[in-house]
Amino acid sequence: ETGVTQTPRHLVMGMTNKKSLKCEQHLGHNAMYWYKQSAKKPLELMFVYNFKEQTENNSVPSRFSPECPNSSHLFLHLHTLQPEDSALYLCASSHPPYVDTQYFGPGTRLTVL
Amino acid sequence: RKEVEQDPGPFNVPEGATVAFNCTYSNSASQSFFWYRQDCRKEPKLLMSVYSSGNEDGRFTAQLNRASQYISLLIRDSKLSDSATYLCGGPNDYKLSFGAGTTVTVRA
């Protein structure tokens, strides 16, 4: 299934590196989300974009910077991350309103050394 | 109180057994919920939506209990392939909140 794709699938980076995660959805949705999933913890919503406009920033540190150039693409720019930022980062999309069914991408497993 | 809470389990059941577990929610105005299945190191995948009348899909039945503010998922005739973590999601304002998941392990 290729409704929501994410690249890269795995990423190892040092604390001084800058990297970007990419998400693309082919479902015609207008809402896109970034989630963080750490071991044994609930999905943590990070950012929400609706029609390319950011409508939610869930108290995410500024070392995470999202970008949504259009309704189909979503980026998460990373810089000066900490080891505790190591997690699975999931992108999702849905039709607005936000409470409609969300479809997830395969995630990027990030390790910060 | 957390917006959505689940018993983490694990629920260890023999093949062919019935297993059921709940998810409680705090937003009494919520009207739609979702059960997702997540396999180890994979993304969550939608299992079923749950509205006021509940939902049934093959061996899976989901119910919504508004009075007690919980949704349930029942799996009949468990298969080995049902082993996974089951996440429930409920609306909170304009976003979905997820529980931490309930782990089910079906053994031969």
Coordinates of N, CA, C and O in Angstrom, one line a residue, chain A residues 1 9-10 35 37 40-43 45 48 55-56 58 88 90 98-107 109, chain B residues 2 32 34 36 38 40-46 49 51 87 90-96 98-101 103:
Chain A
E1 N 0.8 -1.2 0.0 CA 0.0 0.0 0.0 C 0.9 1.2 0.0 O 1.8 1.3 0.8
R9 N 13.4 5.6 5.6 CA 12.8 4.7 6.6 C 13.6 4.6 7.9 O 13.0 4.3 8.9
H10 N 14.9 4.7 7.7 CA 15.8 4.7 8.9 C 16.8 5.9 8.8 O 17.2 6.2 7.7
Y35 N 3.6 12.7 14.0 CA 3.5 12.0 15.3 C 4.9 11.5 15.7 O 5.6 11.1 14.8
Q37 N 6.4 8.5 18.1 CA 6.1 7.3 18.9 C 7.4 6.7 19.5 O 8.2 6.2 18.9
K40 N 6.7 2.1 24.3 CA 5.7 2.0 25.4 C 5.0 3.2 25.7 O 4.4 3.4 26.8
K41 N 5.0 4.2 24.8 CA 4.2 5.4 25.0 C 3.2 5.6 23.9 O 3.3 5.1 22.8
P42 N 2.1 6.4 24.2 CA 1.1 6.7 23.2 C 1.7 7.5 22.1 O 2.8 8.2 22.3
L43 N 1.1 7.5 21.0 CA 1.4 8.4 19.9 C 1.3 9.8 20.4 O 0.3 10.2 21.0
L45 N 1.1 13.6 19.2 CA 0.9 14.5 18.1 C 1.8 15.6 18.2 O 2.0 16.3 19.2
V48 N 0.0 19.7 13.1 CA -1.1 19.4 12.2 C -1.1 20.5 11.2 O -0.9 21.7 11.5
T55 N -2.0 24.3 12.0 CA -3.1 24.6 12.9 C -2.8 24.0 14.3 O -3.6 24.2 15.2
E56 N -1.7 23.3 14.5 CA -1.4 22.7 15.8 C 0.1 22.6 15.9 O 0.8 22.1 15.0
N58 N 2.1 21.2 19.0 CA 1.8 20.6 20.4 C 3.0 20.8 21.3 O 3.6 19.8 21.8
L88 N 10.2 6.6 16.6 CA 9.6 6.4 15.3 C 8.8 7.6 15.0 O 7.9 8.0 15.8
L90 N 6.0 9.2 12.7 CA 5.0 8.8 11.8 C 4.3 10.0 11.2 O 4.0 11.0 11.9
Y98 N -10.5 16.9 11.3 CA -9.4 16.1 11.8 C -9.8 14.8 12.4 O -9.0 13.8 12.4
V99 N -11.0 14.7 12.8 CA -11.4 13.5 13.5 C -11.8 12.4 12.5 O -12.1 11.3 12.9
D100 N -11.6 12.7 11.2 CA -11.9 11.6 10.2 C -10.7 10.6 10.3 O -9.7 10.9 10.9
T101 N -10.9 9.5 9.7 CA -10.0 8.4 9.7 C -8.6 8.9 9.2 O -8.5 9.5 8.1
Q102 N -7.6 8.6 10.0 CA -6.2 9.0 9.6 C -5.5 7.8 9.0 O -5.6 6.7 9.6
Y103 N -4.7 8.0 8.0 CA -3.9 6.9 7.4 C -2.5 7.3 7.6 O -2.0 8.4 7.4
F104 N -1.7 6.3 8.1 CA -0.3 6.5 8.5 C 0.6 6.0 7.4 O 0.4 5.0 6.7
G105 N 1.8 6.7 7.4 CA 2.9 6.2 6.6 C 3.7 5.2 7.4 O 3.4 5.0 8.6
P106 N 4.7 4.6 6.8 CA 5.4 3.5 7.4 C 6.4 4.0 8.5 O 6.9 3.2 9.3
G107 N 6.6 5.3 8.6 CA 7.4 5.9 9.6 C 8.9 6.0 9.3 O 9.4 5.3 8.4
R109 N 12.4 5.6 11.4 CA 12.9 5.2 12.7 C 14.2 6.0 12.8 O 15.2 5.8 12.1
Chain B
K2 N -6.0 11.2 31.5 CA -5.6 11.2 30.1 C -6.8 11.1 29.2 O -7.9 10.6 29.6
S32 N -17.2 9.6 17.6 CA -16.6 8.6 16.7 C -15.2 8.2 17.2 O -14.5 9.0 17.8
F34 N -11.9 5.1 16.8 CA -11.2 4.2 15.8 C -10.3 3.2 16.5 O -9.7 3.5 17.5
Y36 N -7.1 0.9 15.8 CA -6.0 0.7 14.9 C -5.2 -0.5 15.3 O -5.1 -0.8 16.5
Q38 N -1.4 -2.2 15.3 CA 0.0 -1.9 15.0 C 0.9 -3.1 15.2 O 0.9 -3.6 16.3
C40 N 4.6 -5.0 15.3 CA 5.9 -4.6 15.8 C 6.7 -3.8 14.7 O 6.9 -4.3 13.6
R41 N 7.1 -2.6 15.1 CA 8.0 -1.8 14.2 C 7.3 -1.4 12.9 O 8.0 -1.1 11.9
K42 N 6.0 -1.4 12.9 CA 5.3 -1.0 11.7 C 4.3 0.2 12.1 O 4.2 0.5 13.3
E43 N 3.7 0.7 11.1 CA 2.8 1.8 11.3 C 1.4 1.3 11.8 O 1.0 0.2 11.4
P44 N 0.7 2.2 12.5 CA -0.7 1.8 12.8 C -1.6 1.7 11.5 O -1.4 2.5 10.6
K45 N -2.4 0.7 11.5 CA -3.3 0.5 10.3 C -4.7 0.5 10.9 O -5.0 -0.2 11.8
L46 N -5.6 1.2 10.2 CA -7.0 1.2 10.6 C -7.6 -0.2 10.6 O -7.6 -0.9 9.6
S49 N -13.8 1.6 12.4 CA -14.3 2.8 13.0 C -15.4 2.4 13.9 O -16.1 1.3 13.7
Y51 N -18.9 3.9 15.8 CA -19.9 5.0 16.0 C -20.9 4.5 17.0 O -20.7 3.5 17.6
L87 N -4.5 0.0 19.1 CA -4.6 1.3 19.6 C -6.0 1.8 19.4 O -6.6 1.6 18.3
G90 N -9.6 8.6 19.8 CA -10.8 9.3 20.0 C -10.6 10.8 19.8 O -9.5 11.3 20.0
P91 N -11.6 11.4 19.3 CA -11.5 12.9 19.0 C -11.4 13.7 20.3 O -12.0 13.4 21.3
N92 N -10.5 14.7 20.2 CA -10.3 15.6 21.3 C -10.2 17.0 20.7 O -9.2 17.3 20.1
D93 N -11.2 17.8 20.8 CA -11.3 19.0 20.1 C -11.3 18.7 18.6 O -12.1 18.0 18.1
Y94 N -10.3 19.1 17.9 CA -10.2 18.9 16.5 C -9.1 18.0 16.1 O -8.6 18.0 15.0
K95 N -8.6 17.1 17.1 CA -7.6 16.2 16.7 C -7.9 14.8 17.4 O -8.8 14.7 18.2
L96 N -7.2 13.8 17.0 CA -7.3 12.5 17.5 C -6.3 12.3 18.7 O -5.2 12.7 18.5
F98 N -4.7 9.2 21.0 CA -4.5 7.8 21.0 C -4.1 7.3 22.4 O -3.4 7.9 23.1
G99 N -4.6 6.1 22.6 CA -4.1 5.4 23.8 C -2.7 4.8 23.6 O -2.2 4.8 22.4
A100 N -2.1 4.2 24.6 CA -0.8 3.7 24.5 C -0.8 2.3 23.8 O 0.2 1.8 23.4
G101 N -2.0 1.7 23.7 CA -2.1 0.4 23.0 C -2.3 -0.7 24.0 O -1.8 -0.7 25.1
T103 N -1.5 -4.8 24.0 CA -0.8 -5.8 23.3 C -1.5 -7.2 23.5 O -1.9 -7.6 24.6

